[in-house]
Amino acid sequence: VSAYTKPLPQMTPEMRPFWETARRHQLVVQRCRSCATPRFPARDICSRCLSREAEWTPVVGRGVVFSWATMHQVYHPGFADEVPYAVVVVALEEGVRLISNLIDCPLGDVRAGMPVEVVFDDVTPEVSLPKFRPRSDR
Amino acid sequence: MARHPLCGAAAIVGLGITPQGKVYGNSPLGFAVDAVRLALEDAGLERTDLDGLLLNPGLAWNDLGMGSFQLQQAMGLRDLRLSATMGLGGATACAMIQHAAQAIAAGLCTTVACVFSDAPLKPPAPDGERSSSASAYGFVRGWEAAYGYFGVNAMYALVARRHMIRYGTAQDHLGAVAVAQRRWANLNPQAQLHGQPLALADYHQSRWVVEPFHLFDCCLVSNGGLAVIVTAREHARDHRKPPVYVRGMAQGHLGGDPLDTLASGALLTRGPALAMAGITLPDVDVVELYDCYTFTVIVSLEDYGYCAKGEGGPFVAEQVTGPGGRLAVNTGGGQLSSFYMWGMTPVSEAVIQLRGEGGRRQVPKHDVALVSGNGGVLSTHATLVLAREDA
C-alpha cells in the first residue's frame, strides 16, 4: 500500500468538526443558531446577523455542479499523476457551496447544473474527503 | 453644476519604471527605491521635495521589512506628512493615487510618491529548474488543497467559467483579449512579450494552466518597481514633463461572492468618477484596465458600460480594443503582455499616453484616460479619470 501523497486538510479548530463528521461519512455544514443561515466553510461570525452562535447540521449531500476549473498545472507533487483534473464548486440543496472533486465522471462530462451526490473517499485511516459523483435520479 | 473640489486638484508629474520581468539581484525594497528615484528624476524633483509616501508591497506584504516607513528609512526621507502601506490587491495603485490627491487637496501634504514593487521571481536554480510564477502565485489554500485547489489562477478560473455558463462567454472571447493586447505589446519595445506575435490560433494552442485559462489568459509575473509622483495643481506645471491631472476618482467594493456577482466594482465607480471628472464615457480616449486575466478585461468593459452586462465577450471578439480599433484598451500590452506591477501597469500606461510618449502605440487623441484597478477576486475596485487638462 503506497502512502497517500496529497495534502491532507488542515485541522483548524473551526473546521475540525467537519472533518470528524466526514470520517463517519456524514456531511455537515455550519448553521447560525440565531438566523438559521447555513454557511461553509466554517467561520466565527454569521455575516448575515453577526451572531457568534453556530451549530453543525447534517445536509443530505445532494446538489449540482455550479462551476468548475480544470487543473492542468501541477502545484503539488501529489497531483502530478492526476492532471488534468477538475476542481468543482458544488451547490448543495441547502444553499451552501463546497469546493470538491468529482468521481465516476470523465472530465469531458462535467456540466453546469449536473446533479451530484456526496460520496466519501477514505484517503487515510483518519481522513475521509467528501467528494461527489453524478446522480442518476435526475 | 459646481466642480467637485477633488477634480483636478492634484496631478501626476513624475513616472519611474525600473527594468521589468526576470530581473534578479534586487529586493522589493531595492526596486522601490529605484522606482522613486526614477520618478523624481522624471519630474525634476529632489527627495527633499517629497512629504508623502504610499507603498503597495505586492506579495512582500507580509515581509516585516517592507512597509512605507522602511522605504522612508531606506531613502533617508525626512519629515513626511503622509505615510501608509496599502493593500487592496490590484486596486491599490489607483487607491494610492486617490488618497494622495485627497491629502494634497486637503492641504495635509504637497508631494506624494506612490510606489509598487515586488520580486516574486527567483533566479533559475543551478539544477536547471526554471523560474516559476507558479511558486509565487500557486499558494495553498488551507483545507481546499486536499482537493487540488491551488492558487489565484484557479480562483479566477471558477468565476470565469461561471461567466461562460451564465452569459455564453466563449474561449474565443478570452482569446480575443489576449490577441488584442499582444498586438499593442508589439508596438511597445518595453513590453516583456514584444516581438512575439500572437494569433488566435496560437492562443488556442498555448498550454492550459487552469481551464478555461490558457497560458496567455494569465498576466505575467514581473520583478520590478514602479512609482508616480503626485503633487498639487498649483505646482503641476513646474516640472519637466506635462502634468497628468487626477480629474475623477471613486472606489467600489461589491462584497458578496464573485461567483454570484460576476462583476467588478466598476459598476459602483463609473458614475461618480466620470461625474467628478465632468465627462461622460464617450469623452474617454484611452482605457487602461486592470488585467490580471483576459476575463477581468471583459468584466470591466461590461461594468464600465462599454457594452451590456454579459456582452463583454462578443464586444472584444470584434477586435475593437486592439490597435486601430474604435476603443483603445491596454495600449502598452497590459499586464498580459507588457509587465505586471499590479495596478501600476495601467496607471503608468495612462500617463505615457496622456503625455504623448507612446511612440508607435500612441493613440491619436489622448486627452482623457480611464484607469481601473481590481483586486482580490473581483473584490476591490478603484477608478481614476486622468486628463491633460485640470477641468
Coordinates of C-alpha atoms in Angstrom, one line a residue:
Chain A
V1 CA 0.0 0.0 0.0
S2 CA 1.6 3.2 -1.1
A3 CA 1.4 6.2 1.2
Y4 CA -1.1 9.0 0.4
T5 CA 0.9 11.8 -1.1
K6 CA -1.7 14.6 -1.5
P7 CA -2.1 17.4 1.1
L8 CA -4.5 16.5 3.9
P9 CA -6.9 19.1 5.1
Q10 CA -5.6 21.3 7.9
M11 CA -7.4 20.5 11.2
T12 CA -8.2 24.1 12.2
P13 CA -10.4 24.4 15.3
E14 CA -13.2 25.9 13.1
M15 CA -13.1 23.0 10.6
R16 CA -12.3 20.1 12.9
P17 CA -16.0 19.1 13.4
F18 CA -16.5 19.0 9.7
W19 CA -13.7 16.5 9.2
E20 CA -14.5 14.5 12.2
T21 CA -18.1 14.1 10.9
A22 CA -16.8 13.3 7.4
R23 CA -14.8 10.5 8.9
R24 CA -18.2 8.9 9.9
H25 CA -19.4 9.5 6.3
Q26 CA -21.7 12.3 7.2
L27 CA -21.8 15.7 5.5
V28 CA -22.4 18.7 7.8
V29 CA -22.4 22.5 7.3
Q30 CA -22.4 25.2 9.8
R31 CA -25.7 26.9 10.6
C32 CA -26.3 30.1 12.5
R33 CA -28.2 29.5 15.7
S34 CA -29.7 33.0 15.5
C35 CA -30.9 33.3 12.0
A36 CA -30.5 29.7 10.7
T37 CA -28.5 30.8 7.7
P38 CA -26.2 27.9 6.6
R39 CA -22.6 28.6 5.8
F40 CA -19.5 26.9 4.6
P41 CA -16.6 26.9 5.2
A42 CA -16.7 27.4 8.9
R43 CA -16.5 31.0 10.2
D44 CA -16.7 32.5 13.7
I45 CA -19.4 35.0 12.8
C46 CA -22.6 34.9 10.7
S47 CA -22.2 37.6 8.0
R48 CA -25.9 38.0 7.9
C49 CA -26.8 38.6 11.5
L50 CA -23.3 38.8 13.1
S51 CA -24.2 36.2 15.7
R52 CA -21.3 34.1 17.0
E53 CA -23.6 31.2 17.9
A54 CA -23.5 28.3 15.4
E55 CA -24.0 24.6 15.1
W56 CA -23.1 21.9 12.7
T57 CA -26.1 20.5 10.9
P58 CA -26.4 17.5 8.6
V59 CA -27.2 18.0 5.0
V60 CA -28.4 15.4 2.5
G61 CA -25.4 15.8 0.3
R62 CA -27.2 16.4 -2.9
G63 CA -26.6 19.3 -5.2
V64 CA -25.5 20.5 -8.6
V65 CA -22.2 21.4 -10.2
F66 CA -22.2 25.2 -10.0
S67 CA -18.8 25.9 -11.6
W68 CA -15.5 24.0 -12.2
A69 CA -11.9 24.6 -13.1
T70 CA -9.7 22.0 -14.8
M71 CA -6.3 22.0 -13.3
H72 CA -3.5 21.3 -15.8
Q73 CA -0.6 22.7 -13.8
V74 CA 1.0 20.7 -11.1
Y75 CA 1.1 22.8 -7.9
H76 CA 1.7 19.9 -5.6
P77 CA 3.7 16.7 -6.4
G78 CA 0.8 14.6 -5.0
F79 CA -1.3 15.7 -8.0
A80 CA 1.4 15.0 -10.6
D81 CA -0.2 11.8 -11.9
E82 CA -3.7 13.3 -11.7
V83 CA -3.6 16.3 -14.1
P84 CA -5.8 17.3 -15.7
Y85 CA -8.4 17.1 -13.0
A86 CA -11.4 19.1 -12.2
V87 CA -12.0 21.2 -9.1
V88 CA -15.7 21.8 -8.8
V89 CA -18.0 24.1 -6.8
V90 CA -21.0 22.1 -5.7
A91 CA -24.1 24.0 -4.8
L92 CA -25.9 21.9 -2.2
E93 CA -29.7 21.8 -2.0
E94 CA -29.4 23.5 1.4
G95 CA -27.9 26.6 -0.1
V96 CA -24.2 26.4 0.5
R97 CA -21.3 25.7 -1.8
L98 CA -18.4 23.4 -1.4
I99 CA -15.1 23.1 -3.2
S100 CA -14.6 19.4 -4.1
N101 CA -13.8 16.8 -6.8
L102 CA -16.0 14.6 -8.9
I103 CA -15.6 10.8 -9.0
D104 CA -17.0 8.5 -11.6
C105 CA -17.2 11.4 -14.0
P106 CA -14.8 11.8 -17.0
L107 CA -13.6 15.4 -17.4
G108 CA -15.4 15.8 -20.7
D109 CA -18.7 15.0 -19.0
V110 CA -18.6 17.8 -16.4
R111 CA -21.5 20.2 -17.0
A112 CA -23.0 23.1 -15.1
G113 CA -26.2 22.1 -13.3
M114 CA -25.2 18.4 -13.3
P115 CA -26.9 16.7 -10.4
V116 CA -24.4 15.2 -7.9
E117 CA -24.4 13.4 -4.6
V118 CA -21.8 13.1 -1.9
V119 CA -19.5 10.1 -1.6
F120 CA -16.8 9.7 1.0
D121 CA -13.2 9.0 -0.1
D122 CA -11.3 7.3 2.8
V123 CA -7.9 8.7 1.9
T124 CA -6.2 7.7 5.1
P125 CA -7.3 5.9 8.3
E126 CA -8.1 9.3 9.9
V127 CA -9.3 11.4 6.9
S128 CA -12.3 11.0 4.6
L129 CA -12.8 13.6 1.9
P130 CA -16.4 14.3 0.9
K131 CA -16.4 14.1 -2.9
F132 CA -19.3 14.0 -5.4
R133 CA -20.5 11.7 -8.1
P134 CA -23.1 12.2 -10.8
R135 CA -26.6 11.4 -9.6
S136 CA -28.8 9.3 -11.9
D137 CA -32.2 10.1 -10.3
R138 CA -32.4 13.5 -12.1
Chain B
M1 CA -23.0 72.1 -11.6
A2 CA -20.3 73.1 -9.2
R3 CA -17.0 71.4 -9.7
H4 CA -16.0 68.8 -7.2
P5 CA -13.2 70.0 -5.0
L6 CA -11.1 67.0 -5.9
C7 CA -11.5 67.4 -9.7
G8 CA -8.0 68.3 -11.0
A9 CA -6.7 69.3 -7.5
A10 CA -3.7 67.1 -8.0
A11 CA -1.6 65.8 -10.9
I12 CA 0.9 63.1 -11.7
V13 CA 4.2 64.8 -12.5
G14 CA 6.7 62.0 -12.3
L15 CA 6.8 58.4 -13.5
G16 CA 9.5 55.9 -12.7
I17 CA 9.6 52.4 -14.1
T18 CA 12.5 50.1 -13.2
P19 CA 13.6 47.3 -15.6
Q20 CA 10.7 44.7 -15.5
G21 CA 10.4 41.0 -15.6
K22 CA 13.0 38.4 -15.0
V23 CA 15.3 40.9 -13.3
Y24 CA 17.2 39.4 -10.4
G25 CA 19.6 40.7 -7.8
N26 CA 17.3 43.4 -6.4
S27 CA 15.0 43.2 -3.4
P28 CA 11.4 44.5 -3.2
L29 CA 12.8 47.4 -1.2
G30 CA 15.6 48.0 -3.7
F31 CA 13.2 48.1 -6.6
A32 CA 11.0 50.6 -4.6
V33 CA 14.0 52.9 -4.0
D34 CA 14.9 52.7 -7.7
A35 CA 11.4 53.4 -8.8
V36 CA 11.1 56.5 -6.6
R37 CA 14.5 57.8 -7.7
L38 CA 13.5 57.4 -11.4
A39 CA 10.1 59.1 -10.8
L40 CA 11.8 62.0 -9.0
E41 CA 14.3 62.4 -11.9
D42 CA 11.4 62.3 -14.4
A43 CA 9.7 65.1 -12.5
G44 CA 12.9 67.1 -11.9
L45 CA 12.4 66.8 -8.2
E46 CA 14.6 66.0 -5.2
R47 CA 14.0 63.6 -2.4
T48 CA 13.6 66.6 -0.1
D49 CA 10.6 67.7 -2.1
L50 CA 8.6 64.6 -1.0
D51 CA 6.4 64.9 2.0
G52 CA 4.2 61.8 1.4
L53 CA 4.9 58.2 0.8
L54 CA 2.4 55.4 -0.1
L55 CA 3.5 51.9 -0.7
N56 CA 2.0 48.7 -2.0
P57 CA 4.5 45.9 -1.4
G58 CA 2.7 43.3 -3.5
L59 CA 3.5 39.7 -2.4
A60 CA 6.1 41.2 0.0
W61 CA 3.1 42.4 2.1
N62 CA 3.9 40.0 4.9
D63 CA 7.6 40.8 4.9
L64 CA 8.2 42.8 8.1
G65 CA 11.0 44.7 6.4
M66 CA 8.7 46.0 3.7
G67 CA 6.5 48.9 4.6
S68 CA 6.3 52.7 3.9
F69 CA 8.3 53.5 6.9
Q70 CA 11.1 51.1 6.0
L71 CA 11.1 52.7 2.5
Q72 CA 11.3 56.1 4.1
Q73 CA 14.3 55.0 6.1
A74 CA 15.9 53.3 3.1
M75 CA 15.7 56.5 1.2
G76 CA 16.6 58.9 4.0
L77 CA 13.3 60.8 3.7
R78 CA 12.6 63.2 6.5
D79 CA 9.6 65.0 7.8
L80 CA 6.9 63.2 5.9
R81 CA 3.3 64.2 6.5
L82 CA 1.6 61.2 4.9
S83 CA 2.7 57.6 5.1
A84 CA 0.9 54.3 4.6
T85 CA 1.4 50.7 3.4
M86 CA -1.7 49.9 1.5
G87 CA -3.2 46.6 0.5
L88 CA -6.2 46.5 -1.7
G89 CA -4.7 44.0 -4.1
G90 CA -4.8 45.2 -7.7
A91 CA -6.9 48.2 -6.7
T92 CA -4.2 49.6 -4.6
A93 CA -2.4 51.6 -7.3
C94 CA -5.4 53.7 -8.2
A95 CA -6.3 53.9 -4.5
M96 CA -2.9 55.2 -3.5
I97 CA -3.2 58.0 -6.1
Q98 CA -6.7 58.8 -4.8
H99 CA -5.5 59.0 -1.2
A100 CA -2.5 61.1 -2.3
A101 CA -4.8 63.5 -4.2
Q102 CA -7.2 63.7 -1.3
A103 CA -4.5 64.5 1.2
I104 CA -3.0 67.1 -1.1
A105 CA -6.4 68.7 -1.8
A106 CA -7.0 68.9 2.0
G107 CA -3.7 70.7 2.4
L108 CA -2.1 67.9 4.5
C109 CA 0.8 67.5 2.3
T110 CA 2.0 68.6 -1.1
T111 CA 4.0 66.0 -3.0
V112 CA 3.5 62.2 -2.6
A113 CA 5.3 59.3 -4.0
C114 CA 3.0 56.3 -4.7
V115 CA 5.1 53.1 -5.1
F116 CA 4.7 49.5 -6.1
S117 CA 7.4 47.0 -6.1
D118 CA 7.8 43.2 -5.8
A119 CA 10.3 40.5 -6.6
P120 CA 8.4 37.2 -6.6
L121 CA 10.5 35.6 -9.3
K122 CA 13.6 33.8 -8.2
P123 CA 16.7 33.2 -10.4
P124 CA 16.8 29.9 -12.2
A125 CA 18.1 27.2 -9.9
P126 CA 21.5 25.5 -10.6
D127 CA 19.7 22.3 -11.3
G128 CA 18.1 23.9 -14.3
E129 CA 14.7 24.3 -12.8
R130 CA 13.1 27.3 -14.4
S131 CA 12.0 30.4 -12.5
S132 CA 8.3 29.8 -11.8
S133 CA 5.5 32.1 -11.4
A134 CA 3.5 29.1 -10.1
S135 CA 5.7 29.1 -7.0
A136 CA 4.8 32.7 -6.3
Y137 CA 1.0 32.7 -7.0
G138 CA 0.2 29.0 -6.7
F139 CA -0.1 29.1 -2.9
V140 CA -2.0 26.5 -1.0
R141 CA -5.5 27.5 0.2
G142 CA -5.9 25.7 3.5
W143 CA -8.2 22.6 3.5
E144 CA -9.1 23.1 -0.2
A145 CA -5.6 21.9 -1.1
A146 CA -6.9 18.4 -0.3
Y147 CA -8.9 18.7 -3.4
G148 CA -6.1 20.1 -5.5
Y149 CA -7.4 23.6 -5.5
F150 CA -4.4 25.8 -5.6
G151 CA -3.5 29.4 -6.5
V152 CA -5.0 32.5 -7.8
N153 CA -5.4 31.1 -11.4
A154 CA -7.9 28.5 -10.1
M155 CA -9.9 31.1 -8.1
Y156 CA -10.4 33.2 -11.1
A157 CA -11.0 30.2 -13.4
L158 CA -14.0 29.2 -11.4
V159 CA -15.5 32.7 -11.8
A160 CA -14.7 32.9 -15.5
R161 CA -16.3 29.5 -16.0
R162 CA -19.4 30.8 -14.3
H163 CA -19.4 33.8 -16.6
M164 CA -19.3 31.4 -19.5
I165 CA -22.1 29.4 -18.1
R166 CA -24.3 32.3 -17.4
Y167 CA -23.6 34.6 -20.4
G168 CA -22.2 32.3 -23.0
T169 CA -18.8 33.9 -22.9
A170 CA -16.5 31.7 -25.1
Q171 CA -12.9 30.7 -25.3
D172 CA -12.6 32.8 -28.5
H173 CA -13.7 35.8 -26.5
L174 CA -11.0 35.3 -23.8
G175 CA -8.5 34.8 -26.6
A176 CA -9.5 38.0 -28.4
V177 CA -8.4 40.0 -25.4
A178 CA -5.0 38.2 -25.4
V179 CA -4.6 38.8 -29.1
A180 CA -5.5 42.5 -29.0
Q181 CA -3.2 43.2 -26.1
R182 CA -0.3 41.3 -27.7
R183 CA -0.8 43.5 -30.8
W184 CA -0.4 46.6 -28.6
A185 CA 2.7 45.0 -27.0
N186 CA 4.2 44.5 -30.4
L187 CA 4.1 48.3 -30.7
N188 CA 5.8 48.7 -27.3
P189 CA 9.5 47.9 -27.2
Q190 CA 9.4 47.9 -23.4
A191 CA 6.8 45.1 -23.3
Q192 CA 8.1 41.8 -22.0
L193 CA 6.4 39.9 -24.8
H194 CA 7.3 42.4 -27.5
G195 CA 8.3 40.7 -30.7
Q196 CA 6.2 37.6 -30.0
P197 CA 3.1 37.9 -32.3
L198 CA 0.1 36.0 -31.1
A199 CA -2.8 35.0 -33.4
L200 CA -6.0 33.5 -32.1
A201 CA -4.8 30.0 -33.3
D202 CA -1.6 30.4 -31.3
Y203 CA -3.7 31.3 -28.3
H204 CA -5.7 28.2 -28.6
Q205 CA -2.6 26.1 -29.0
S206 CA -0.9 27.5 -25.9
R207 CA -0.9 25.3 -22.9
W208 CA -3.7 25.2 -20.4
V209 CA -2.9 26.5 -17.0
V210 CA -6.2 26.1 -15.3
E211 CA -9.0 25.7 -17.8
P212 CA -10.7 27.9 -19.0
F213 CA -7.4 29.8 -18.8
H214 CA -4.6 29.2 -21.3
L215 CA -1.2 30.5 -20.5
F216 CA -2.0 33.7 -22.4
D217 CA -5.1 34.4 -20.4
C218 CA -2.9 34.9 -17.3
C219 CA -0.9 38.0 -16.6
L220 CA 2.9 37.9 -16.5
V221 CA 4.7 37.8 -13.2
S222 CA 7.4 40.5 -13.0
N223 CA 10.1 41.6 -10.7
G224 CA 10.4 45.4 -10.6
G225 CA 9.3 48.7 -9.2
L226 CA 7.0 51.5 -10.4
A227 CA 6.4 54.9 -8.8
V228 CA 4.5 58.0 -9.6
I229 CA 4.8 61.4 -8.0
V230 CA 1.6 63.2 -7.2
T231 CA 1.6 66.9 -6.5
A232 CA -0.8 69.9 -6.1
R233 CA -2.4 71.6 -9.1
E234 CA -0.6 74.8 -8.1
H235 CA 2.8 73.2 -8.8
A236 CA 1.7 70.8 -11.6
R237 CA 3.3 72.8 -14.4
D238 CA 6.6 73.4 -12.7
H239 CA 8.1 70.1 -13.8
R240 CA 10.0 68.5 -16.7
K241 CA 7.0 66.7 -18.1
P242 CA 3.5 67.8 -18.9
P243 CA 1.2 67.1 -15.9
V244 CA -1.4 64.4 -15.9
Y245 CA -4.3 65.7 -13.8
V246 CA -6.4 63.5 -11.5
R247 CA -9.8 64.6 -12.7
G248 CA -12.1 61.9 -11.3
M249 CA -11.9 59.1 -8.8
A250 CA -14.0 56.6 -7.0
Q251 CA -13.8 53.3 -5.2
G252 CA -16.3 50.5 -5.2
H253 CA -16.1 47.2 -3.4
L254 CA -19.1 45.0 -4.1
G255 CA -18.8 42.3 -1.4
G256 CA -20.6 39.1 -1.8
D257 CA -19.5 36.1 -3.7
P258 CA -17.9 36.8 -7.1
L259 CA -19.4 33.5 -8.4
D260 CA -22.8 35.3 -8.0
T261 CA -21.9 38.9 -8.8
L262 CA -19.7 38.1 -11.8
A263 CA -19.0 41.8 -11.7
S264 CA -16.4 44.3 -10.7
G265 CA -16.8 47.5 -8.6
A266 CA -16.6 49.4 -11.8
L267 CA -20.4 49.3 -11.5
L268 CA -20.2 51.5 -8.4
T269 CA -17.4 53.7 -9.6
R270 CA -18.2 54.6 -13.1
G271 CA -21.0 57.2 -12.2
P272 CA -19.2 59.1 -9.5
A273 CA -15.7 59.0 -11.2
L274 CA -17.0 60.3 -14.5
A275 CA -19.2 62.9 -12.8
M276 CA -16.3 64.2 -10.8
A277 CA -14.3 64.5 -13.9
G278 CA -17.1 66.3 -15.7
I279 CA -17.2 63.9 -18.6
T280 CA -19.2 61.0 -20.0
L281 CA -17.9 57.7 -21.3
P282 CA -17.5 58.9 -25.0
D283 CA -15.1 61.6 -23.8
V284 CA -12.6 58.9 -22.8
D285 CA -9.8 58.5 -25.3
V286 CA -7.8 55.6 -23.9
V287 CA -8.9 52.9 -21.4
E288 CA -6.3 51.2 -19.2
L289 CA -8.0 48.3 -17.4
Y290 CA -6.7 46.1 -14.7
D291 CA -6.0 42.8 -16.5
C292 CA -4.8 40.0 -14.2
Y293 CA -6.6 37.8 -16.7
T294 CA -8.3 38.3 -20.1
F295 CA -11.5 37.6 -18.2
T296 CA -11.1 40.7 -16.0
V297 CA -10.9 42.9 -19.0
I298 CA -14.2 41.5 -20.4
V299 CA -15.9 42.0 -17.0
S300 CA -14.5 45.6 -16.6
L301 CA -15.7 46.6 -20.1
E302 CA -19.2 45.4 -19.2
D303 CA -19.3 47.2 -15.8
Y304 CA -18.0 50.5 -17.1
G305 CA -20.8 50.4 -19.6
Y306 CA -19.0 49.9 -22.9
C307 CA -21.4 47.1 -23.6
A308 CA -24.3 45.4 -21.8
K309 CA -23.7 43.0 -18.9
G310 CA -22.7 39.7 -20.3
E311 CA -21.9 41.1 -23.7
G312 CA -18.2 41.7 -23.0
G313 CA -17.2 38.6 -24.9
P314 CA -18.8 39.4 -28.2
F315 CA -17.7 43.0 -27.7
V316 CA -14.0 42.1 -27.6
A317 CA -14.3 39.4 -30.2
E318 CA -14.8 42.1 -32.9
Q319 CA -11.2 43.2 -32.1
V320 CA -12.4 46.7 -31.3
T321 CA -9.9 47.1 -28.4
G322 CA -6.7 46.5 -30.4
P323 CA -4.5 48.9 -32.4
G324 CA -6.7 50.7 -34.9
G325 CA -9.9 49.7 -33.2
R326 CA -12.6 52.1 -32.0
L327 CA -11.7 51.7 -28.3
A328 CA -8.0 51.8 -27.3
V329 CA -7.7 49.4 -24.4
N330 CA -4.5 48.5 -22.6
T331 CA -2.3 50.2 -25.1
G332 CA 1.0 49.1 -23.8
G333 CA 0.1 45.4 -23.9
G334 CA -1.1 45.5 -20.3
Q335 CA -0.2 43.1 -17.6
L336 CA -0.9 40.2 -20.0
S337 CA 1.8 41.1 -22.4
S338 CA 3.9 44.0 -21.1
F339 CA 4.7 43.7 -17.4
Y340 CA 2.8 43.1 -14.2
M341 CA 3.1 45.7 -11.5
W342 CA -0.3 45.0 -10.1
G343 CA -2.4 48.1 -10.9
M344 CA 0.6 50.3 -11.6
T345 CA 0.8 48.9 -15.1
P346 CA -2.4 50.6 -16.3
V347 CA -1.7 53.8 -14.3
S348 CA 1.8 54.1 -16.0
E349 CA 0.4 53.5 -19.5
A350 CA -2.2 56.1 -19.0
V351 CA 0.5 58.6 -18.0
I352 CA 2.6 57.7 -21.0
Q353 CA -0.4 58.0 -23.4
L354 CA -1.6 61.4 -22.0
R355 CA 1.9 62.8 -22.2
G356 CA 2.1 61.7 -25.8
E357 CA 5.1 59.5 -25.1
G358 CA 3.6 56.3 -26.6
G359 CA 5.7 56.1 -29.7
R360 CA 4.3 53.7 -32.2
R361 CA 1.5 52.8 -29.9
Q362 CA 0.4 56.4 -29.2
V363 CA -3.3 56.9 -29.6
P364 CA -4.0 60.0 -31.8
K365 CA -6.4 61.7 -29.4
H366 CA -5.1 61.5 -25.9
D367 CA -6.8 64.0 -23.6
V368 CA -8.6 61.7 -21.2
A369 CA -7.8 58.2 -19.8
L370 CA -10.0 55.9 -17.8
V371 CA -7.9 53.7 -15.4
S372 CA -9.1 50.8 -13.3
G373 CA -7.7 48.7 -10.5
N374 CA -9.2 45.5 -9.3
G375 CA -8.1 43.2 -6.5
G376 CA -9.0 40.1 -4.6
V377 CA -11.2 38.1 -6.9
L378 CA -13.3 41.0 -8.3
S379 CA -13.4 42.1 -4.6
T380 CA -11.8 45.6 -4.6
H381 CA -12.1 48.2 -7.3
A382 CA -10.8 51.7 -7.8
T383 CA -11.2 54.0 -10.8
L384 CA -9.2 57.1 -11.9
V385 CA -10.0 59.5 -14.6
L386 CA -6.7 61.1 -15.7
A387 CA -6.5 64.0 -18.1
R388 CA -4.2 66.5 -19.8
E389 CA -6.3 69.5 -18.5
D390 CA -7.4 70.0 -15.0
A391 CA -11.0 70.7 -16.0

